[in-house]
Tab-separated table of N, CA and C in Angstrom:
chain	number	residue	atom	x	y	z
A	1	MET	N	65.394	-64.006	-154.632
A	1	MET	CA	65.521	-62.989	-154.833
A	1	MET	C	66.413	-62.432	-153.593
A	2	ASN	N	67.406	-61.955	-154.490
A	2	ASN	CA	68.264	-61.398	-153.339
A	2	ASN	C	67.777	-60.582	-152.002
A	3	THR	N	68.100	-61.118	-150.774
A	3	THR	CA	67.498	-60.954	-149.586
A	3	THR	C	67.140	-59.052	-149.633
A	4	LEU	N	68.414	-58.090	-149.621
A	4	LEU	CA	68.039	-57.138	-149.403
A	4	LEU	C	67.476	-56.522	-150.075
A	5	HIS	N	67.281	-56.427	-151.495
A	5	HIS	CA	65.665	-56.253	-152.681
A	5	HIS	C	64.671	-57.231	-152.040
A	6	SER	N	64.437	-58.101	-151.016
A	6	SER	CA	63.365	-58.546	-151.200
A	6	SER	C	62.846	-58.317	-149.924
A	7	SER	N	64.003	-57.745	-148.980
A	7	SER	CA	63.349	-57.470	-147.684
A	7	SER	C	62.804	-55.882	-148.157
A	8	ALA	N	63.540	-55.034	-148.805
A	8	ALA	CA	62.667	-53.969	-149.253
A	8	ALA	C	61.369	-53.871	-150.270
A	9	PHE	N	61.179	-54.361	-150.872
A	9	PHE	CA	60.006	-55.131	-151.719
A	9	PHE	C	58.958	-55.380	-150.058
A	10	PHE	N	59.236	-56.665	-149.756
A	10	PHE	CA	58.162	-57.164	-148.530
A	10	PHE	C	57.735	-55.653	-147.284
A	11	MET	N	58.821	-54.769	-147.479
A	11	MET	CA	58.621	-53.659	-146.351
A	11	MET	C	57.480	-53.057	-147.206
A	12	ARG	N	57.556	-52.398	-148.321
A	12	ARG	CA	56.763	-51.622	-149.632
A	12	ARG	C	55.529	-52.109	-148.986
A	13	GLN	N	55.510	-53.723	-149.598
A	13	GLN	CA	54.320	-54.147	-149.489
A	13	GLN	C	53.332	-54.420	-148.455
A	14	ALA	N	54.189	-54.168	-146.460
A	14	ALA	CA	53.451	-53.822	-145.689
A	14	ALA	C	52.729	-52.373	-145.143
A	15	LEU	N	53.792	-51.427	-145.581
A	15	LEU	CA	53.466	-49.897	-145.717
A	15	LEU	C	52.359	-50.052	-146.544
A	16	ALA	N	51.926	-50.781	-147.828
A	16	ALA	CA	50.642	-50.319	-148.852
A	16	ALA	C	49.675	-50.461	-147.859
A	17	ALA	N	50.157	-52.068	-147.317
A	17	ALA	CA	48.893	-52.313	-146.044
A	17	ALA	C	48.235	-51.656	-145.380
A	18	SER	N	49.667	-51.135	-144.454
A	18	SER	CA	49.479	-49.404	-143.398
A	18	SER	C	48.383	-48.767	-143.815
A	19	ARG	N	48.150	-48.610	-144.847
A	19	ARG	CA	47.854	-47.394	-145.489
A	19	ARG	C	46.001	-47.508	-145.999
A	20	LEU	N	46.047	-48.861	-145.680
A	20	LEU	CA	44.331	-49.358	-145.847
A	20	LEU	C	43.797	-49.128	-144.513
A	21	ALA	N	44.696	-49.166	-143.052
A	21	ALA	CA	43.880	-48.917	-141.847
A	21	ALA	C	43.324	-47.158	-141.941
A	22	LEU	N	43.643	-46.494	-143.310
A	22	LEU	CA	43.320	-45.902	-142.722
A	22	LEU	C	41.957	-45.347	-143.180
A	23	PRO	N	40.768	-44.413	-142.328
A	23	PRO	CA	40.919	-43.219	-141.236
A	23	PRO	C	40.553	-44.124	-139.889
A	24	HIS	N	40.184	-45.164	-140.638
A	24	HIS	CA	39.259	-46.473	-138.854
A	24	HIS	C	40.379	-46.606	-137.896
A	25	CYS	N	41.672	-47.269	-138.115
A	25	CYS	CA	41.844	-47.336	-136.830
A	25	CYS	C	42.948	-46.074	-135.806
A	26	LEU	N	42.527	-44.857	-136.197
A	26	LEU	CA	42.283	-43.800	-135.443
A	26	LEU	C	41.741	-43.910	-134.288
A	27	PRO	N	43.142	-43.188	-133.352
A	27	PRO	CA	43.480	-42.928	-133.219
A	27	PRO	C	45.095	-43.980	-133.149
A	28	ASN	N	45.038	-45.282	-133.052
A	28	ASN	CA	46.465	-45.656	-132.955
A	28	ASN	C	46.886	-45.436	-134.886
A	29	PRO	N	48.089	-45.830	-134.812
A	29	PRO	CA	48.199	-45.864	-135.761
A	29	PRO	C	48.614	-46.366	-136.831
A	30	PRO	N	48.177	-46.410	-138.160
A	30	PRO	CA	48.101	-46.861	-139.361
A	30	PRO	C	49.435	-48.111	-139.698
A	31	VAL	N	49.430	-48.566	-139.181
A	31	VAL	CA	50.882	-50.170	-139.158
A	31	VAL	C	49.910	-51.511	-140.236
A	32	GLY	N	51.282	-51.516	-140.791
A	32	GLY	CA	50.732	-52.571	-141.812
A	32	GLY	C	51.657	-54.086	-141.606
A	33	CYS	N	51.806	-55.202	-141.343
A	33	CYS	CA	52.293	-55.850	-141.709
A	33	CYS	C	52.084	-57.087	-143.076
A	34	VAL	N	53.437	-57.676	-143.163
A	34	VAL	CA	53.147	-58.554	-143.941
A	34	VAL	C	54.452	-59.993	-143.908
A	35	LEU	N	53.891	-61.533	-143.670
A	35	LEU	CA	54.134	-62.688	-143.123
A	35	LEU	C	54.130	-63.327	-144.509
A	36	VAL	N	55.676	-63.570	-144.706
A	36	VAL	CA	55.935	-64.513	-146.106
A	36	VAL	C	57.255	-65.675	-145.579
A	37	ASP	N	56.780	-66.261	-146.386
A	37	ASP	CA	56.971	-67.377	-146.552
A	37	ASP	C	57.717	-67.818	-147.782
A	38	HIS	N	58.714	-68.266	-147.657
A	38	HIS	CA	59.659	-68.622	-149.212
A	38	HIS	C	59.612	-67.931	-149.908
A	39	ASP	N	59.925	-66.291	-149.929
A	39	ASP	CA	59.802	-65.381	-150.537
A	39	ASP	C	58.016	-65.278	-151.649
A	40	THR	N	57.484	-65.736	-150.581
A	40	THR	CA	55.672	-65.381	-150.738
A	40	THR	C	54.751	-64.845	-150.069
A	41	ILE	N	54.480	-63.532	-150.171
A	41	ILE	CA	53.595	-63.689	-149.375
A	41	ILE	C	52.515	-64.792	-148.424
A	42	VAL	N	51.903	-64.939	-147.576
A	42	VAL	CA	51.326	-65.844	-146.772
A	42	VAL	C	50.034	-64.827	-146.134
A	43	ALA	N	50.310	-63.936	-145.975
A	43	ALA	CA	49.189	-63.406	-145.130
A	43	ALA	C	49.183	-61.536	-145.305
A	44	ARG	N	48.668	-60.659	-144.909
A	44	ARG	CA	48.728	-59.730	-145.138
A	44	ARG	C	47.899	-58.787	-143.450
A	45	GLY	N	48.169	-58.252	-142.741
A	45	GLY	CA	47.326	-57.246	-142.316
A	45	GLY	C	47.532	-55.950	-141.839
A	46	TYR	N	46.569	-55.183	-141.609
A	46	TYR	CA	47.086	-53.692	-140.969
A	46	TYR	C	45.560	-53.508	-139.661
A	47	THR	N	46.596	-52.529	-138.630
A	47	THR	CA	45.138	-52.081	-138.137
A	47	THR	C	44.219	-52.146	-138.071
A	48	GLN	N	43.467	-52.494	-137.586
A	48	GLN	CA	42.221	-52.378	-137.669
A	48	GLN	C	41.815	-51.337	-136.424
A	49	PRO	N	40.025	-51.062	-136.381
A	49	PRO	CA	39.325	-49.770	-135.210
A	49	PRO	C	40.435	-50.135	-134.198
A	50	PRO	N	39.937	-49.055	-133.253
A	50	PRO	CA	39.810	-49.356	-131.994
A	50	PRO	C	39.863	-50.278	-131.288
A	51	GLY	N	40.706	-51.320	-130.339
A	51	GLY	CA	39.632	-52.961	-129.817
A	51	GLY	C	39.932	-54.072	-130.670
A	52	HIS	N	40.428	-53.892	-131.668
A	52	HIS	CA	40.564	-54.732	-132.258
A	52	HIS	C	42.073	-54.923	-132.727
A	53	PHE	N	41.645	-55.923	-133.614
A	53	PHE	CA	43.614	-56.931	-134.243
A	53	PHE	C	44.030	-55.851	-134.438
A	54	HIS	N	44.955	-55.458	-133.623
A	54	HIS	CA	46.785	-55.068	-134.416
A	54	HIS	C	47.398	-55.325	-136.080
A	55	ALA	N	47.871	-54.778	-136.559
A	55	ALA	CA	47.864	-55.468	-138.118
A	55	ALA	C	49.045	-56.774	-138.347
A	56	GLU	N	50.040	-56.722	-136.761
A	56	GLU	CA	50.339	-58.401	-136.700
A	56	GLU	C	49.244	-59.606	-136.503
A	57	ALA	N	48.395	-59.283	-135.195
A	57	ALA	CA	47.333	-60.345	-135.137
A	57	ALA	C	46.920	-60.268	-136.317
A	58	HIS	N	46.227	-59.010	-136.837
A	58	HIS	CA	45.875	-59.506	-138.300
A	58	HIS	C	45.968	-60.520	-138.976
A	59	ALA	N	47.334	-60.031	-139.505
A	59	ALA	CA	47.871	-61.019	-140.002
A	59	ALA	C	47.927	-62.581	-140.159
A	60	LEU	N	48.069	-62.874	-138.718
A	60	LEU	CA	48.672	-64.030	-137.661
A	60	LEU	C	46.794	-64.852	-137.575
A	61	SER	N	45.901	-64.081	-138.106
A	61	SER	CA	44.611	-64.379	-137.638
A	61	SER	C	44.503	-65.067	-139.005
A	62	GLN	N	45.137	-64.635	-140.319
A	62	GLN	CA	44.345	-65.786	-141.039
A	62	GLN	C	45.383	-66.837	-142.066
A	63	LEU	N	46.338	-67.676	-141.236
A	63	LEU	CA	47.056	-68.721	-140.244
A	63	LEU	C	46.426	-69.368	-140.203
A	64	ALA	N	46.731	-70.518	-140.259
A	64	ALA	CA	46.261	-71.527	-138.874
A	64	ALA	C	47.495	-72.077	-139.000
A	65	THR	N	48.509	-71.924	-138.680
A	65	THR	CA	50.372	-71.783	-138.084
A	65	THR	C	51.056	-70.552	-138.958
A	66	ALA	N	52.054	-69.927	-138.367
A	66	ALA	CA	52.576	-69.463	-138.940
A	66	ALA	C	54.325	-69.441	-138.338
A	67	ARG	N	54.549	-70.883	-137.729
A	67	ARG	CA	55.362	-71.158	-137.235
A	67	ARG	C	56.656	-71.270	-138.642
A	68	GLY	N	58.394	-69.968	-138.564
A	68	GLY	CA	58.710	-70.273	-139.467
A	68	GLY	C	58.910	-69.581	-140.015
A	69	LEU	N	57.495	-68.737	-140.303
A	69	LEU	CA	57.573	-67.601	-140.951
A	69	LEU	C	58.578	-66.170	-141.187
A	70	GLU	N	58.486	-65.204	-141.725
A	70	GLU	CA	59.042	-63.797	-141.469
A	70	GLU	C	58.104	-62.891	-141.259
A	71	ALA	N	58.430	-62.212	-140.672
A	71	ALA	CA	57.785	-60.734	-140.881
A	71	ALA	C	58.064	-59.612	-141.398
A	72	PHE	N	57.349	-59.257	-141.318
A	72	PHE	CA	57.425	-57.034	-141.794
A	72	PHE	C	56.283	-56.600	-141.361
A	73	VAL	N	57.532	-55.805	-141.000
A	73	VAL	CA	56.007	-54.497	-140.219
A	73	VAL	C	56.108	-53.478	-139.832
A	74	THR	N	55.623	-51.625	-139.941
A	74	THR	CA	56.135	-50.676	-140.816
A	74	THR	C	56.369	-49.983	-139.214
A	75	LEU	N	56.196	-50.551	-137.729
A	75	LEU	CA	56.473	-49.970	-136.492
A	75	LEU	C	56.396	-50.878	-135.563
A	76	GLU	N	57.378	-51.161	-134.987
A	76	GLU	CA	57.292	-52.062	-133.573
A	76	GLU	C	56.711	-52.529	-133.053
A	77	PRO	N	56.181	-53.689	-133.134
A	77	PRO	CA	55.365	-54.480	-132.569
A	77	PRO	C	54.909	-54.325	-130.878
A	78	CYS	N	54.036	-54.262	-130.354
A	78	CYS	CA	53.518	-53.429	-129.166
A	78	CYS	C	53.781	-54.974	-128.111
A	79	SER	N	54.902	-54.495	-126.986
A	79	SER	CA	55.134	-54.790	-125.979
A	79	SER	C	54.123	-54.865	-124.785
A	80	PHE	N	53.113	-54.387	-125.137
A	80	PHE	CA	52.731	-54.313	-123.739
A	80	PHE	C	51.125	-54.659	-124.061
A	81	HIS	N	49.796	-55.300	-122.584
A	81	HIS	CA	49.214	-56.186	-123.497
A	81	HIS	C	47.719	-54.208	-122.691
A	82	GLY	N	47.376	-52.994	-123.463
A	82	GLY	CA	46.123	-52.236	-123.712
A	82	GLY	C	45.114	-53.310	-124.221
A	83	ARG	N	44.556	-52.474	-125.021
A	83	ARG	CA	42.950	-53.143	-125.546
A	83	ARG	C	43.344	-54.458	-126.301
A	84	THR	N	44.231	-54.650	-127.020
A	84	THR	CA	44.596	-55.189	-127.280
A	84	THR	C	45.549	-56.451	-126.527
A	85	PRO	N	45.725	-57.478	-126.977
A	85	PRO	CA	47.231	-58.081	-126.347
A	85	PRO	C	48.952	-58.045	-126.950
A	86	SER	N	49.539	-58.053	-126.640
A	86	SER	CA	50.889	-57.419	-126.570
A	86	SER	C	51.107	-58.329	-128.267
A	87	CYS	N	51.662	-57.731	-129.044
A	87	CYS	CA	51.494	-57.993	-130.777
A	87	CYS	C	53.379	-58.709	-130.880
A	88	ALA	N	54.059	-58.205	-129.699
A	88	ALA	CA	55.288	-58.960	-129.629
A	88	ALA	C	55.023	-60.375	-129.347
A	89	GLN	N	54.365	-60.298	-128.345
A	89	GLN	CA	53.929	-61.730	-127.918
A	89	GLN	C	53.677	-62.751	-128.602
A	90	ALA	N	52.361	-62.091	-129.338
A	90	ALA	CA	52.012	-63.031	-129.957
A	90	ALA	C	53.008	-63.479	-131.358
A	91	LEU	N	53.629	-63.047	-131.753
A	91	LEU	CA	54.357	-63.088	-132.883
A	91	LEU	C	55.403	-64.629	-132.526
A	92	ILE	N	55.704	-64.111	-130.776
A	92	ILE	CA	56.537	-65.046	-129.984
A	92	ILE	C	55.526	-66.625	-130.310
A	93	ASP	N	55.271	-66.281	-129.916
A	93	ASP	CA	54.082	-67.588	-129.160
A	93	ASP	C	53.772	-68.169	-131.033
A	94	ASN	N	53.338	-67.055	-131.904
A	94	ASN	CA	53.455	-67.769	-133.139
A	94	ASN	C	54.747	-68.724	-133.854
A	95	GLY	N	55.577	-68.931	-133.371
A	95	GLY	CA	56.755	-69.307	-133.994
A	95	GLY	C	57.388	-68.946	-134.876
A	96	ILE	N	57.408	-67.132	-134.932
A	96	ILE	CA	58.122	-66.295	-135.772
A	96	ILE	C	58.851	-66.795	-135.673
A	97	ARG	N	59.844	-67.027	-137.008
A	97	ARG	CA	61.624	-66.987	-137.616
A	97	ARG	C	62.037	-65.640	-136.943
A	98	ARG	N	61.708	-64.448	-137.685
A	98	ARG	CA	62.691	-63.443	-138.501
A	98	ARG	C	61.447	-62.267	-137.901
A	99	VAL	N	61.719	-61.065	-137.437
A	99	VAL	CA	60.601	-60.120	-138.093
A	99	VAL	C	61.800	-59.261	-138.463
A	100	ASN	N	61.242	-57.738	-139.269
A	100	ASN	CA	61.859	-56.771	-139.983
A	100	ASN	C	61.235	-55.913	-139.563
A	101	VAL	N	61.497	-54.848	-139.075
A	101	VAL	CA	60.888	-53.538	-138.029
A	101	VAL	C	61.514	-52.011	-139.363
A	102	ALA	N	60.663	-51.312	-139.343
A	102	ALA	CA	60.680	-49.994	-140.576
A	102	ALA	C	61.624	-49.388	-139.145
A	103	MET	N	60.912	-49.171	-138.113
A	103	MET	CA	60.567	-47.986	-137.079
A	103	MET	C	60.465	-48.732	-135.789
A	104	ILE	N	60.983	-48.103	-134.782
A	104	ILE	CA	60.996	-47.799	-133.526
A	104	ILE	C	59.401	-47.318	-133.218
A	105	ASP	N	59.012	-47.339	-132.501
A	105	ASP	CA	57.620	-47.117	-131.630
A	105	ASP	C	58.015	-46.402	-130.901
A	106	PRO	N	57.875	-45.226	-130.803
A	106	PRO	CA	57.998	-44.034	-129.560
A	106	PRO	C	57.393	-44.217	-128.916
A	107	HIS	N	55.925	-45.268	-128.418
A	107	HIS	CA	54.593	-45.251	-127.899
A	107	HIS	C	55.730	-45.396	-126.135
A	108	PRO	N	55.565	-44.145	-124.998
A	108	PRO	CA	56.015	-44.654	-123.937
A	108	PRO	C	56.076	-45.837	-123.463
A	109	LEU	N	55.306	-46.752	-123.774
A	109	LEU	CA	55.205	-48.062	-122.743
A	109	LEU	C	56.372	-49.213	-123.951
A	110	ASN	N	56.695	-48.610	-124.995
A	110	ASN	CA	56.788	-49.720	-125.502
A	110	ASN	C	58.532	-49.555	-125.974
A	111	GLN	N	59.074	-48.739	-127.080
A	111	GLN	CA	60.687	-47.341	-127.198
A	111	GLN	C	61.076	-48.709	-127.265
A	112	GLY	N	60.854	-49.906	-127.894
A	112	GLY	CA	62.239	-50.686	-127.733
A	112	GLY	C	61.713	-52.150	-127.102
A	113	ARG	N	61.177	-52.548	-126.177
A	113	ARG	CA	61.207	-53.022	-125.007
A	113	ARG	C	60.319	-54.616	-126.439
A	114	GLY	N	59.555	-54.638	-127.458
A	114	GLY	CA	58.698	-54.943	-128.588
A	114	GLY	C	59.945	-56.049	-128.753
A	115	ILE	N	61.008	-55.206	-129.338
A	115	ILE	CA	62.180	-55.706	-129.930
A	115	ILE	C	63.369	-56.684	-129.028
A	116	ASP	N	63.132	-55.728	-127.568
A	116	ASP	CA	63.597	-56.530	-127.143
A	116	ASP	C	63.242	-57.984	-127.069
A	117	MET	N	61.880	-58.096	-126.390
A	117	MET	CA	61.651	-59.302	-126.017
A	117	MET	C	61.601	-60.535	-126.990
A	118	MET	N	60.498	-59.913	-128.053
A	118	MET	CA	61.526	-60.836	-129.224
A	118	MET	C	63.024	-61.557	-129.673
A	119	ARG	N	63.260	-60.601	-129.641
A	119	ARG	CA	65.080	-61.272	-129.317
A	119	ARG	C	65.460	-62.026	-127.767
A	120	ARG	N	64.900	-61.537	-127.227
A	120	ARG	CA	64.866	-63.275	-125.665
A	120	ARG	C	64.501	-63.824	-126.332
A	121	ALA	N	63.602	-63.913	-126.655
A	121	ALA	CA	62.662	-65.567	-127.648
A	121	ALA	C	63.519	-66.230	-128.513
A	122	GLY	N	64.461	-65.680	-128.769
A	122	GLY	CA	65.264	-65.720	-129.836
A	122	GLY	C	64.959	-65.797	-131.438
A	123	ILE	N	63.933	-64.619	-131.629
A	123	ILE	CA	64.219	-64.199	-132.684
A	123	ILE	C	64.716	-63.407	-133.286
A	124	ASP	N	65.332	-63.685	-134.233
A	124	ASP	CA	65.746	-62.916	-135.184
A	124	ASP	C	65.373	-61.711	-135.571
A	125	VAL	N	65.647	-60.414	-135.196
A	125	VAL	CA	65.257	-58.754	-135.542
A	125	VAL	C	65.883	-58.107	-136.268
A	126	ARG	N	65.506	-57.440	-136.922
A	126	ARG	CA	66.238	-56.489	-138.412
A	126	ARG	C	65.065	-55.267	-137.848
A	127	VAL	N	66.111	-54.184	-137.313
A	127	VAL	CA	65.738	-52.528	-137.045
A	127	VAL	C	65.620	-51.984	-138.715
A	128	GLY	N	65.333	-51.163	-138.949
A	128	GLY	CA	65.603	-49.743	-139.779
A	128	GLY	C	65.138	-50.344	-141.352
A	129	VAL	N	64.319	-51.380	-141.833
A	129	VAL	CA	64.223	-51.681	-143.195
A	129	VAL	C	63.381	-50.742	-144.272
A	130	GLU	N	63.819	-50.155	-145.018
A	130	GLU	CA	62.991	-48.737	-145.245
A	130	GLU	C	62.661	-47.820	-144.280
A	131	GLN	N	63.485	-47.447	-143.774
A	131	GLN	CA	63.158	-47.011	-142.173
A	131	GLN	C	61.964	-45.413	-142.837
A	132	ALA	N	63.188	-45.186	-143.856
A	132	ALA	CA	62.888	-43.114	-144.191
A	132	ALA	C	61.641	-43.238	-145.010
A	133	MET	N	61.545	-44.271	-145.950
A	133	MET	CA	60.124	-44.337	-146.460
A	133	MET	C	59.063	-44.908	-145.648
A	134	VAL	N	58.974	-45.607	-144.660
A	134	VAL	CA	57.915	-45.597	-143.937
A	134	VAL	C	57.564	-44.634	-142.437
A	135	ALA	N	58.474	-43.016	-142.257
A	135	ALA	CA	58.622	-42.803	-141.480
A	135	ALA	C	57.788	-41.583	-142.131
A	136	ARG	N	58.146	-41.355	-143.542
A	136	ARG	CA	57.192	-40.194	-143.976
A	136	ARG	C	55.784	-40.465	-144.316
A	137	PHE	N	55.373	-41.593	-143.823
A	137	PHE	CA	54.251	-41.716	-143.923
A	137	PHE	C	53.461	-41.827	-143.090
A	138	ILE	N	54.075	-42.832	-141.823
A	138	ILE	CA	53.602	-43.009	-140.294
A	138	ILE	C	54.043	-41.870	-139.329
A	139	SER	N	54.844	-41.335	-139.837
A	139	SER	CA	55.238	-40.178	-138.637
A	139	SER	C	54.192	-39.032	-138.405
A	140	GLN	N	53.355	-38.747	-139.479
A	140	GLN	CA	52.242	-37.244	-139.222
A	140	GLN	C	50.995	-38.247	-138.125
A	141	HIS	N	51.023	-39.388	-138.400
A	141	HIS	CA	50.468	-40.020	-137.059
A	141	HIS	C	51.238	-40.584	-135.665
A	142	LEU	N	52.046	-40.179	-135.532
A	142	LEU	CA	52.306	-40.404	-134.669
A	142	LEU	C	52.788	-38.741	-133.688
A	143	ASP	N	53.206	-39.127	-132.509
A	143	ASP	CA	53.269	-37.466	-131.945
A	143	ASP	C	54.682	-38.022	-131.754
A	144	ILE	N	55.666	-37.515	-132.707
A	144	ILE	CA	56.973	-37.617	-132.038
A	144	ILE	C	57.440	-36.868	-133.972
A	145	ASP	N	58.808	-35.961	-133.871
A	145	ASP	CA	59.508	-35.552	-134.842
A	145	ASP	C	60.174	-37.005	-135.578
A	146	PRO	N	60.033	-36.590	-136.620
A	146	PRO	CA	60.915	-38.234	-137.760
A	146	PRO	C	62.111	-38.456	-137.248
A	147	ARG	N	62.560	-37.000	-137.132
A	147	ARG	CA	64.466	-37.003	-136.453
A	147	ARG	C	64.958	-37.543	-136.012
A	148	TYR	N	63.699	-37.688	-134.471
A	148	TYR	CA	63.789	-38.675	-133.193
A	148	TYR	C	64.100	-40.180	-133.813
A	149	GLN	N	63.590	-40.731	-134.417
A	149	GLN	CA	63.468	-41.709	-135.009
A	149	GLN	C	64.635	-43.166	-135.936
A	150	SER	N	65.416	-41.538	-136.307
A	150	SER	CA	66.386	-41.558	-137.377
A	150	SER	C	67.546	-41.952	-136.951
A	151	LEU	N	67.785	-41.495	-135.651
A	151	LEU	CA	68.309	-41.653	-134.571
A	151	LEU	C	68.312	-42.889	-133.907
A	152	LYS	N	66.586	-43.341	-133.920
A	152	LYS	CA	67.099	-44.895	-132.252
A	152	LYS	C	67.090	-45.372	-134.221
A	153	CYS	N	66.952	-45.747	-134.539
A	153	CYS	CA	67.331	-46.671	-135.748
A	153	CYS	C	69.176	-46.266	-135.932
A	154	CYS	N	69.273	-45.203	-136.162
A	154	CYS	CA	71.314	-45.462	-136.559
A	154	CYS	C	71.498	-45.995	-135.185
A	155	GLN	N	71.332	-45.968	-134.110
A	155	GLN	CA	71.215	-46.452	-132.850
A	155	GLN	C	71.111	-47.945	-132.827
A	156	GLU	N	70.109	-48.850	-133.671
A	156	GLU	CA	70.451	-50.017	-133.246
A	156	GLU	C	71.203	-50.557	-134.359
A	157	PHE	N	71.566	-49.787	-135.117
A	157	PHE	CA	73.008	-50.634	-136.233
A	157	PHE	C	74.125	-50.314	-135.658
A	158	SER	N	74.484	-49.164	-134.328
A	158	SER	CA	75.782	-49.676	-134.481
A	158	SER	C	75.796	-50.741	-133.438
């Protein structure tokens, strides 16, 4: 499968998973995650009700091991411990080799910190995969202007 084409396909699958989070995830944003092994989805997750798994942890909970897998996540994994542990740290601890993120999280405690954490840990992180499509859905659940995310995403590529 062509890498560019497969990245779009897998992010669309993560977006489909994120739609399953509503309305129970609110006030948290509806995030979706798929874990991929050699072009095959091996786990899907989405944001659970507050205080329960975020999308990444939900997907990871379905596997005995995630070492060497690739993750596709609609919103940057959280870098901080709130009601739940850091999703960026969970991806690091589970040995994920690459993380594809559609949008940077505008939450004041995140805003690129999750991406920085994962990169410092040696994970290959790509930002902006299917960003416009994901932004059309998720931005309505964030307190931001979608144009802000486009600017942040473009900064990642420069």
